[in-house]
Amino acid sequence: MDVILHMRKIIFILFLIAEGLFAQSFGQNKVQYKEFDWSLISSPNFDVYFYGEDTQLAEFTAEVSEEAHEQISKHLRWTLKKRVSIIVYYSHNDFQQTNVIWQYMREGIGGVTELFKNRVVLPFEGDYEQFRHVIHHELVHAILNDMIYDGNIQSVITGRVKLRIPLWANEGLAEYLSMNWDTKADMTLRDLSINERMPTVIELESYMAYKGGQSIWRFIAEKYGREKIGEIITAMKMTQNAEKGIERALGMDYEDLTKQWHKYLKKEYWPDVVGRDEIEDIAKRLTDHKKEKNYYNISPAVSPDGSKIAVLSDRSGYFDIYVLDAIDGKEIRRLVKGNRSVDFEELKLLQPGISWSPDSKRIVIAAKAGKSDALYLINVKTRKKEKFTFNLDGIFTAAWSPDGNQLAFIGTKDGASDVYVYNIDEEKLTALTSDIYSDSEPSWNYDGSVLVFVSDRNGDIAGLQPPEVIIEHDFSQKDIYTIDLSSGNISRITDTDHNEDYPIWSHTEKNTLFYVSDDGGVWNIYRYKPDSDPVALTNILTGAFQLSLTENDDYLVFAGYADMGWDVYSMSHPLEKDAMEVPPTRYIMNQDNVSEDLIDLRRHKRSQWSTGRSTGKDYQGWVFAREYDHFNQPMETPEDASADFVKDTTDLTDEGYVSKAYKTRFTLDLVNGYASFNNVFGAQGMTMFAFSDILGDHQIYFGTEMVIDLKRSDYFFSYAYLTRPTDYYFSISHIANEYFLGYDMNGYQHRGLLRNFSLMSYLSRPFSRFMRVEGGLSYHYFSFSEWQEVNYYEFEEVSNEDFSVVLPVTSWVYDNTVYGYTGPIDGFRQNTTLVVSPGWGSKKMDFKTLKMDFRKYYKIGRYSSLAGRLTLGTSRGANKQKFYLGGLQNWIYGTGETDGVKDNSHFRNNLLDGENDLEDVFFSEFVVPVRGRRYMEQVGSNVALANFEFRFPFLLALGVPEKFMISNLGSHLFFDIGTAWDKGSEFKESIAGFGWGMKINMGYFLLRIDSAWDINESGYSKPQYYFSLGTDW
């Protein structure tokens, strides 16, 4: 029996171990800038988690949630059978630190509902109406999860529930039940209808999935009655198919539903066209979102001298600030690059505001800058910036005073949004308002003595009401107010039933204001003078927003929505414009027909149960089917499982809610079979159990592949502690692989058992979203034993070799890349890792290895990118590591060549030979890809590898029109070149390959097919074909 020959196969497991130990990591960070002291209050159906001593926002959340549950249950014919946890953050910056959701909560995400525990996570950003809407929206998802998936992801993983509610149906229903309809949704659908751009039901995606889906549910409710909503969802659940559910409930498939919906839209919006103007009929368009193939050109600010316009745009694929020529809109320069540096992580997309200095030389903007928001003063020529930070949770919509020495802005602190003024010379911050109401959009008058702003304070002009009044306050409607800086007196300018926004002062006519209003159902521009009624200056089809005036009032610049996108427009001589009549839209004329419970969404009212004690409201009345009656039984609270429902679950006293300190308790998230693929051993599998607490700050993972006994089984345990700025990890693992080695001369089997037991402690300290330092210490015990069969399937150990080692490791990681469908498409990432073996352990191994990986990506057009990578490595010491150069990651199939002759091996050399002993292989590293070459084409203690790829959609290469691009089918051209060597005097010639490939996104993995030509002395080889798994590097 050639035991050594089979040993060479067994030793491949060491590659798996080394790959897991030294794999270089990338990815951006979720930074814990501060620690939160959590508490909770409980209502009949919800547990609201909050931090700080003030319970006002948590109580508001609880009461709005109960009202939302009542309304949603009525429509879905379902009441919650499991309690829902709601985690509330006081700002978007705090929200981005949550550990409930793994993903980074980028700008624009107003809330999220996850399916592991059916938790709702929300940020409060200073606007109660927006917050109410988001609460209601997310609770639609939570109740649907409870109804369809039993409130956790396990039913999906096991395949017990196969229903996937389409995005348009899921998000559209959440929008419809949380707000019914409003003038901005009406604007979006009117624009689609009049431009004949109406998508089919299955084409609804991205933002249109929200608004288009909302419109479809509105159409269904108006035509068939709102009872159909619950019937459709129930039918989807019964058939386990969304389209079949609609067909069962409505008698029509997606195609018929599309036809009926389109007919409804035409009847609803075509009458609105008569007598109204396109925006381009009354103003000059300065940007073109269709030509630039982008969506946003917003927040325009014209310089006082009228020569330039600063604008926030996504024309580059990021949100950047550009300076445009005010006459023709031509780009002068890109002033700020957003989303890829610590200073400008986010540019306040939802509440943008750009303002110029009086001398037209600088602008002021608010941006997320690491752990807090900041104001930046930026020179438009030199790009030199000055930064101001304050002890506030959020900063929005800055405005520069006429004297150039003061900055007005909206700041949020502890759940309140107020108007602030910062004196630059005195370095003094003053809060002009300090109350419970939501304020926004401050703007200076001509001499800097008065500020105008928007607020939902209604009649409480001075803001004297206590915080608890917000529960009963009508915060759905906003008016315009002014505040005198010398006296602090606030005056109300508008008092209407509709909304006003974006007020600005005239510079040449004292006390004249311009603003926008949705009076009549369309957002038009209005002019206000104290001695007369406001007059409309426009009567457009869609909407105008975010006004800005030149210093001489000759031009009014604004952002307008039309043809499915936002552009900047300029209107001349606004003071001279005649008044226009704005007829009401069909939506406004038919508002009286809206069902009462949906009207109440816009006119917040307090429920009976929340008046001091629970009244035991009977939610059973909202359940229409007998089989659901058992779901109306009382639910236990997590803090007191034996508590009486009415007495203790709502946790109310005469003074209000009872706040309880948060306690860490673990519950199961999921049980799942985990599969992976390795370069050497192919498919790997394990059953994994995941546990965490409600806040996700403590996470436990346990996995096992139990066979026969512990010695021959794989298992691991890991714990993550994530509450502090530094994340801590600890793990224990055991990997065992038993292999058949062959038969001896007596016909008895010989088997080998390879084991690795590891203890690892690890920490990660992010300094920003893009940069972190990592470090750890690991202990490894490695053994290989041979077992001989002595009787039928009875074995005894005949040899054993083992050793142990302790390894410190540290890494510096930077990553600001942006991902496409198959991998990074823009930005830069690098990983520098130092591994040191100081001679600890039984083997006394001595080596120091430094590895560096640099990757740069350039986005080219909308779909393509150019990628470059440089990998460097060197090892020193008595037992220096070896680098194995060649092959590609997760190579699953494909023949290789040896000196021009095809064979079936993926390896150039055997892993265990005269050049490599057991320890060499265990602590060596495979450096890939070099396509056209196999693993171990070159071996050395130094390595250098360069890779280049041009990535593009596969169909684009065939000349298929852009609108038919398929996102899950990509292609690439590549060139790989590298070398490995030991001493400088032994420097080897490089190896290289080139070719092209395809990749197909299979949902759970990326299948890659490469055709490569090896460059050799005689030119290049015949094409070699490779099949592999994995994303783009």
Coordinates of N, CA and C in Angstrom, one line a residue, residues 179-359:
M179 N -50.7 55.8 4.5 CA -51.0 57.2 4.2 C -52.1 57.3 3.1
N180 N -52.7 56.3 2.7 CA -53.7 56.3 1.6 C -53.1 56.9 0.4
W181 N -53.1 58.2 0.3 CA -52.7 58.9 -0.9 C -52.3 60.3 -0.5
D182 N -51.4 61.0 -1.2 CA -51.1 62.4 -1.0 C -50.7 63.1 -2.3
T183 N -50.5 64.3 -2.2 CA -50.2 65.1 -3.4 C -48.9 64.7 -4.1
K184 N -47.9 64.3 -3.4 CA -46.7 63.9 -4.0 C -46.8 62.5 -4.7
A185 N -47.5 61.6 -4.1 CA -47.8 60.4 -4.8 C -48.7 60.6 -6.1
D186 N -49.6 61.5 -5.9 CA -50.5 61.9 -7.1 C -49.6 62.5 -8.2
M187 N -48.6 63.4 -7.8 CA -47.7 64.0 -8.8 C -47.0 62.9 -9.6
T188 N -46.5 61.9 -8.9 CA -45.7 60.8 -9.5 C -46.5 60.0 -10.5
L189 N -47.7 59.7 -10.1 CA -48.6 58.9 -11.0 C -49.2 59.7 -12.2
R190 N -49.4 61.0 -11.9 CA -49.9 61.9 -13.0 C -48.8 62.0 -14.0
D191 N -47.6 62.2 -13.6 CA -46.5 62.3 -14.5 C -46.3 61.0 -15.4
L192 N -46.5 59.9 -14.8 CA -46.4 58.6 -15.6 C -47.5 58.6 -16.6
S193 N -48.7 59.0 -16.2 CA -49.9 58.8 -17.1 C -49.8 59.7 -18.3
I194 N -49.5 61.0 -18.0 CA -49.5 62.0 -19.1 C -48.4 61.8 -20.1
N195 N -47.3 61.1 -19.6 CA -46.2 60.8 -20.5 C -46.2 59.4 -21.1
E196 N -47.4 58.7 -20.9 CA -47.5 57.4 -21.4 C -46.3 56.5 -21.1
R197 N -45.9 56.6 -19.8 CA -44.7 55.8 -19.3 C -45.2 54.8 -18.3
M198 N -46.4 54.4 -18.3 CA -47.0 53.5 -17.3 C -46.4 52.1 -17.4
P199 N -45.7 51.6 -16.3 CA -45.2 50.3 -16.4 C -46.2 49.2 -16.2
T200 N -45.9 48.0 -16.6 CA -46.8 46.9 -16.2 C -46.6 46.5 -14.7
V201 N -47.5 45.7 -14.2 CA -47.4 45.3 -12.8 C -46.0 44.6 -12.5
I202 N -45.5 43.8 -13.4 CA -44.3 43.1 -13.1 C -43.1 43.9 -13.4
E203 N -43.2 45.1 -14.0 CA -42.1 46.0 -14.2 C -41.9 47.0 -13.1
L204 N -42.8 47.0 -12.1 CA -42.7 47.9 -11.0 C -41.5 47.5 -10.1
E205 N -40.5 48.4 -10.0 CA -39.4 48.1 -9.2 C -38.8 49.5 -8.6
S206 N -37.9 49.4 -7.7 CA -37.3 50.5 -7.1 C -38.3 51.5 -6.5
Y207 N -38.2 52.8 -6.7 CA -39.1 53.7 -6.2 C -40.5 53.5 -6.7
M208 N -40.6 53.1 -8.0 CA -41.9 52.9 -8.6 C -42.7 51.7 -8.0
A209 N -42.0 50.8 -7.3 CA -42.6 49.7 -6.6 C -43.4 50.3 -5.5
Y210 N -42.9 51.4 -4.8 CA -43.6 52.0 -3.7 C -44.8 52.7 -4.2
K211 N -44.6 53.7 -5.1 CA -45.7 54.6 -5.6 C -46.6 53.9 -6.6
G212 N -46.1 53.1 -7.5 CA -46.9 52.3 -8.4 C -47.7 51.3 -7.6
G213 N -47.1 50.6 -6.7 CA -47.8 49.6 -5.9 C -48.9 50.3 -5.1
Q214 N -48.6 51.4 -4.5 CA -49.6 52.2 -3.7 C -50.8 52.5 -4.6
S215 N -50.5 52.9 -5.8 CA -51.6 53.3 -6.7 C -52.5 52.0 -7.1
I216 N -51.8 50.9 -7.2 CA -52.6 49.7 -7.6 C -53.5 49.3 -6.4
W217 N -53.0 49.4 -5.2 CA -53.9 49.1 -4.1 C -55.0 50.1 -3.9
R218 N -54.7 51.3 -4.2 CA -55.7 52.4 -4.2 C -56.8 52.1 -5.2
F219 N -56.4 51.7 -6.4 CA -57.3 51.3 -7.5 C -58.2 50.1 -7.1
I220 N -57.6 49.1 -6.5 CA -58.3 47.9 -6.0 C -59.4 48.3 -5.0
A221 N -58.9 49.1 -4.0 CA -59.8 49.5 -2.9 C -61.0 50.3 -3.4
E222 N -60.7 51.2 -4.4 CA -61.8 52.1 -4.9 C -62.8 51.3 -5.8
K223 N -62.3 50.3 -6.5 CA -63.1 49.6 -7.4 C -63.9 48.4 -6.8
Y224 N -63.2 47.7 -5.9 CA -63.8 46.5 -5.3 C -64.1 46.6 -3.8
G225 N -63.7 47.7 -3.2 CA -63.9 47.9 -1.8 C -62.6 47.5 -1.0
R226 N -62.4 48.1 0.1 CA -61.2 47.9 0.8 C -61.1 46.5 1.4
E227 N -62.3 45.8 1.5 CA -62.3 44.4 2.0 C -61.5 43.5 1.2
K228 N -61.4 43.9 -0.1 CA -60.6 43.0 -1.0 C -59.1 42.9 -0.7
I229 N -58.6 43.9 0.1 CA -57.2 43.9 0.4 C -56.9 42.6 1.2
G230 N -57.7 42.4 2.3 CA -57.4 41.2 3.1 C -57.7 39.9 2.4
E231 N -58.7 40.0 1.5 CA -59.1 38.8 0.7 C -57.9 38.4 -0.2
I232 N -57.3 39.4 -0.8 CA -56.2 39.1 -1.7 C -55.0 38.5 -1.0
I233 N -54.6 39.1 0.2 CA -53.5 38.6 0.9 C -53.8 37.2 1.4
T234 N -55.0 37.0 1.9 CA -55.3 35.6 2.3 C -55.3 34.6 1.2
A235 N -55.7 35.0 0.0 CA -55.6 34.2 -1.2 C -54.2 33.9 -1.6
M236 N -53.3 34.9 -1.5 CA -51.9 34.7 -1.7 C -51.3 33.6 -0.8
K237 N -51.7 33.7 0.5 CA -51.2 32.8 1.5 C -51.7 31.4 1.2
M238 N -53.0 31.3 0.8 CA -53.5 29.9 0.6 C -52.9 29.3 -0.7
T239 N -52.7 30.1 -1.7 CA -52.1 29.5 -3.0 C -50.6 29.5 -3.0
Q240 N -50.0 30.2 -2.0 CA -48.5 30.3 -1.9 C -48.0 30.9 -3.2
N241 N -48.8 31.8 -3.8 CA -48.3 32.4 -5.1 C -49.1 33.8 -5.2
A242 N -48.3 34.8 -5.4 CA -48.9 36.2 -5.4 C -49.9 36.3 -6.6
E243 N -49.5 36.0 -7.8 CA -50.3 36.2 -8.9 C -51.6 35.3 -8.9
K244 N -51.4 34.1 -8.4 CA -52.6 33.2 -8.3 C -53.5 33.7 -7.2
G245 N -53.0 34.3 -6.1 CA -53.8 34.9 -5.1 C -54.7 36.1 -5.7
I246 N -54.1 36.9 -6.5 CA -54.8 38.0 -7.1 C -55.9 37.5 -8.1
E247 N -55.5 36.4 -8.8 CA -56.4 35.8 -9.8 C -57.6 35.2 -9.0
R248 N -57.4 34.6 -7.9 CA -58.5 34.0 -7.1 C -59.4 35.0 -6.6
A249 N -58.8 36.1 -6.1 CA -59.6 37.2 -5.4 C -60.3 38.1 -6.4
L250 N -59.6 38.4 -7.5 CA -60.1 39.4 -8.4 C -60.5 38.8 -9.8
G251 N -60.1 37.6 -10.0 CA -60.5 37.0 -11.3 C -59.7 37.5 -12.5
M252 N -58.5 38.0 -12.2 CA -57.6 38.4 -13.3 C -56.2 38.2 -12.9
D253 N -55.4 38.0 -14.0 CA -53.9 37.8 -13.8 C -53.2 39.1 -13.9
Y254 N -51.9 39.1 -13.8 CA -51.1 40.3 -13.8 C -51.4 41.1 -15.1
E255 N -51.5 40.5 -16.2 CA -51.7 41.2 -17.5 C -53.1 41.9 -17.5
D256 N -54.1 41.2 -17.0 CA -55.4 41.9 -16.9 C -55.4 43.0 -15.9
L257 N -54.7 42.8 -14.8 CA -54.6 43.8 -13.7 C -53.9 45.0 -14.3
T258 N -52.9 44.8 -15.0 CA -52.2 46.0 -15.7 C -53.1 46.8 -16.5
K259 N -53.9 46.1 -17.4 CA -54.8 46.8 -18.3 C -55.9 47.6 -17.5
Q260 N -56.4 47.0 -16.5 CA -57.4 47.7 -15.7 C -56.8 48.9 -14.9
W261 N -55.6 48.7 -14.4 CA -54.9 49.8 -13.7 C -54.6 50.9 -14.6
H262 N -54.1 50.6 -15.8 CA -53.8 51.7 -16.7 C -55.0 52.5 -17.1
K263 N -56.1 51.8 -17.3 CA -57.4 52.5 -17.7 C -57.8 53.4 -16.5
Y264 N -57.6 52.9 -15.3 CA -58.0 53.7 -14.1 C -57.1 55.0 -14.1
L265 N -55.8 54.9 -14.4 CA -54.9 56.0 -14.3 C -55.3 57.0 -15.4
K266 N -55.6 56.6 -16.6 CA -56.0 57.5 -17.6 C -57.3 58.3 -17.2
K267 N -58.2 57.6 -16.7 CA -59.5 58.3 -16.2 C -59.2 59.3 -15.1
E268 N -58.2 58.9 -14.2 CA -57.9 59.7 -13.1 C -57.1 61.0 -13.4
Y269 N -56.2 60.9 -14.4 CA -55.2 62.0 -14.6 C -55.4 62.7 -15.9
W270 N -55.9 62.1 -16.9 CA -56.0 62.9 -18.2 C -56.8 64.1 -18.1
P271 N -57.9 64.1 -17.3 CA -58.7 65.3 -17.1 C -57.9 66.4 -16.4
D272 N -56.9 66.1 -15.7 CA -56.0 67.1 -15.0 C -55.1 67.9 -16.0
V273 N -54.9 67.3 -17.1 CA -54.0 68.0 -18.1 C -54.6 69.3 -18.6
V274 N -55.9 69.4 -18.8 CA -56.5 70.5 -19.4 C -56.2 71.8 -18.5
G275 N -55.7 72.8 -19.2 CA -55.4 74.1 -18.5 C -54.2 74.2 -17.7
R276 N -53.4 73.1 -17.6 CA -52.1 73.1 -16.9 C -50.9 73.1 -17.8
D277 N -49.8 73.7 -17.3 CA -48.6 73.8 -18.1 C -47.6 72.7 -17.7
E278 N -46.8 72.3 -18.7 CA -45.6 71.6 -18.5 C -44.6 72.6 -17.8
I279 N -43.7 72.1 -17.0 CA -42.7 73.0 -16.3 C -41.9 73.8 -17.4
E280 N -41.5 73.1 -18.4 CA -40.7 73.8 -19.5 C -41.5 74.9 -20.2
D281 N -42.8 74.9 -20.0 CA -43.6 76.0 -20.7 C -43.5 77.3 -19.9
I282 N -43.1 77.2 -18.6 CA -43.0 78.4 -17.8 C -41.7 78.7 -17.3
A283 N -40.7 77.8 -17.5 CA -39.3 78.0 -17.0 C -38.3 77.3 -17.9
K284 N -37.1 77.7 -17.8 CA -36.0 77.2 -18.6 C -35.3 76.0 -17.8
R285 N -35.3 74.9 -18.5 CA -34.6 73.7 -17.9 C -33.1 73.8 -18.0
L286 N -32.4 73.7 -16.9 CA -30.9 73.8 -16.9 C -30.2 72.5 -16.8
T287 N -30.9 71.4 -16.4 CA -30.3 70.1 -16.3 C -31.2 69.2 -17.1
D288 N -30.7 68.0 -17.4 CA -31.4 67.0 -18.2 C -31.2 65.6 -17.7
H289 N -32.1 65.2 -16.8 CA -31.9 63.9 -16.2 C -32.0 62.7 -17.2
K290 N -32.7 62.9 -18.3 CA -32.8 61.9 -19.3 C -31.5 61.7 -20.0
K291 N -30.9 62.8 -20.4 CA -29.6 62.8 -21.1 C -28.5 62.3 -20.2
E292 N -28.5 62.7 -18.9 CA -27.5 62.2 -18.0 C -27.7 60.8 -17.5
K293 N -29.0 60.3 -17.7 CA -29.4 59.0 -17.3 C -29.3 58.9 -15.7
N294 N -29.7 60.0 -15.1 CA -29.8 59.9 -13.6 C -31.2 60.3 -13.2
Y295 N -31.4 60.4 -11.9 CA -32.7 60.7 -11.4 C -32.8 62.0 -10.6
Y296 N -31.8 62.3 -9.9 CA -31.8 63.5 -9.0 C -30.9 64.7 -9.5
N297 N -31.5 65.8 -9.7 CA -30.9 67.1 -9.8 C -31.7 68.1 -8.9
I298 N -31.3 68.2 -7.7 CA -32.2 68.8 -6.7 C -31.4 69.9 -5.9
S299 N -32.1 70.5 -5.0 CA -31.6 71.5 -4.0 C -30.7 72.6 -4.7
P300 N -31.3 73.2 -5.8 CA -30.5 74.2 -6.4 C -30.3 75.5 -5.6
A301 N -29.2 76.1 -5.6 CA -28.9 77.4 -4.9 C -28.2 78.3 -5.9
V302 N -28.8 79.4 -6.2 CA -28.2 80.3 -7.2 C -27.3 81.3 -6.4
S303 N -26.2 81.6 -6.9 CA -25.3 82.6 -6.2 C -25.9 84.0 -6.2
P304 N -25.6 84.8 -5.2 CA -26.2 86.1 -5.2 C -25.9 86.9 -6.4
D305 N -24.8 86.8 -7.1 CA -24.5 87.5 -8.3 C -25.2 87.0 -9.5
G306 N -25.9 85.8 -9.3 CA -26.6 85.2 -10.4 C -25.8 84.5 -11.5
S307 N -24.5 84.2 -11.2 CA -23.7 83.6 -12.3 C -23.6 82.1 -12.2
K308 N -23.8 81.6 -11.0 CA -23.6 80.1 -10.8 C -24.8 79.5 -10.0
I309 N -24.9 78.2 -10.1 CA -25.9 77.5 -9.4 C -25.2 76.2 -8.8
A310 N -25.4 76.0 -7.5 CA -24.9 74.8 -6.9 C -26.1 73.8 -6.8
V311 N -25.8 72.6 -7.1 CA -26.9 71.6 -7.2 C -26.4 70.2 -6.7
L312 N -27.3 69.5 -6.1 CA -27.0 68.1 -5.6 C -27.5 67.2 -6.7
S313 N -26.6 66.3 -7.2 CA -27.0 65.5 -8.3 C -26.4 64.1 -8.2
D314 N -27.0 63.1 -8.7 CA -26.5 61.7 -8.7 C -26.0 61.3 -10.1
R315 N -25.6 62.2 -11.0 CA -25.2 61.9 -12.3 C -24.0 61.1 -12.4
S316 N -23.2 61.0 -11.4 CA -22.0 60.2 -11.4 C -22.2 58.8 -10.8
G317 N -23.4 58.6 -10.4 CA -23.7 57.3 -9.6 C -23.6 57.5 -8.1
Y318 N -23.0 58.6 -7.7 CA -22.9 59.0 -6.3 C -23.7 60.3 -6.2
F319 N -24.0 60.7 -4.9 CA -24.6 62.0 -4.7 C -23.4 63.0 -4.5
D320 N -23.3 63.9 -5.5 CA -22.2 64.9 -5.5 C -22.8 66.3 -5.6
I321 N -22.0 67.3 -5.3 CA -22.5 68.7 -5.4 C -21.7 69.3 -6.6
Y322 N -22.4 69.8 -7.6 CA -21.9 70.4 -8.8 C -22.1 71.9 -8.8
V323 N -21.2 72.7 -9.4 CA -21.5 74.1 -9.7 C -21.7 74.2 -11.2
L324 N -22.9 74.8 -11.5 CA -23.3 74.9 -12.9 C -23.3 76.4 -13.3
D325 N -23.2 76.7 -14.6 CA -23.4 78.0 -15.1 C -24.9 78.3 -15.1
A326 N -25.3 79.5 -14.5 CA -26.7 79.8 -14.3 C -27.4 80.2 -15.6
I327 N -26.7 80.4 -16.6 CA -27.4 80.8 -17.9 C -27.8 79.5 -18.7
D328 N -26.8 78.6 -18.9 CA -27.1 77.5 -19.8 C -27.0 76.1 -19.0
G329 N -26.7 76.1 -17.7 CA -26.7 74.9 -16.9 C -25.4 74.0 -17.2
K330 N -24.4 74.5 -17.9 CA -23.3 73.7 -18.2 C -22.5 73.5 -16.9
E331 N -21.9 72.3 -16.7 CA -21.1 72.0 -15.5 C -19.8 72.8 -15.5
I332 N -19.6 73.5 -14.4 CA -18.3 74.2 -14.2 C -17.3 73.3 -13.5
R333 N -17.8 72.7 -12.4 CA -16.9 71.8 -11.7 C -17.8 70.9 -10.8
R334 N -17.2 69.8 -10.4 CA -17.8 69.0 -9.4 C -17.1 69.4 -8.1
L335 N -17.8 70.0 -7.2 CA -17.3 70.7 -6.0 C -17.1 69.7 -4.9
V336 N -18.0 68.8 -4.7 CA -18.0 67.8 -3.5 C -18.3 66.4 -4.0
K337 N -17.4 65.5 -3.7 CA -17.7 64.1 -4.0 C -18.3 63.5 -2.7
G338 N -19.5 63.0 -2.8 CA -20.2 62.5 -1.7 C -20.1 61.0 -1.6
N339 N -20.4 60.4 -0.5 CA -20.5 58.9 -0.3 C -19.2 58.2 -0.3
R340 N -18.0 58.8 -0.4 CA -16.8 58.0 -0.4 C -15.7 58.6 0.4
S341 N -16.0 59.5 1.4 CA -15.0 60.0 2.3 C -15.7 60.3 3.6
V342 N -14.9 60.3 4.7 CA -15.4 60.5 6.0 C -16.1 61.9 6.2
D343 N -15.6 62.9 5.5 CA -16.1 64.3 5.6 C -17.5 64.4 5.0
F344 N -17.7 63.6 3.9 CA -19.0 63.7 3.2 C -19.5 62.3 3.0
E345 N -19.8 61.6 4.1 CA -20.4 60.3 4.0 C -21.7 60.4 3.3
E346 N -22.5 61.4 3.7 CA -23.9 61.6 3.2 C -24.1 63.0 3.1
L347 N -24.9 63.4 2.1 CA -25.2 64.8 1.8 C -26.6 65.2 2.0
K348 N -27.3 64.5 2.9 CA -28.7 64.9 3.4 C -29.7 64.9 2.2
L349 N -29.8 63.8 1.5 CA -30.6 63.7 0.4 C -32.1 64.1 0.7
L350 N -32.6 63.6 1.8 CA -34.0 63.8 2.1 C -34.3 65.2 2.6
Q351 N -33.3 65.9 3.2 CA -33.5 67.3 3.7 C -32.2 68.1 3.2
P352 N -32.0 68.2 1.9 CA -30.8 68.9 1.5 C -31.0 70.4 1.6
G353 N -29.9 71.1 1.6 CA -29.9 72.6 1.7 C -28.6 73.1 1.3
I354 N -28.5 73.9 0.3 CA -27.2 74.6 -0.1 C -27.5 76.1 -0.1
S355 N -26.5 76.8 0.5 CA -26.7 78.3 0.5 C -25.3 78.9 0.2
W356 N -25.4 80.1 -0.4 CA -24.2 80.8 -0.8 C -23.8 81.9 0.2
S357 N -22.5 82.2 0.3 CA -22.1 83.4 1.0 C -22.5 84.6 0.2
P358 N -22.6 85.8 0.9 CA -23.0 87.0 0.2 C -22.1 87.4 -1.0
D359 N -20.8 87.0 -0.9 CA -19.9 87.4 -1.9 C -19.8 86.4 -3.1

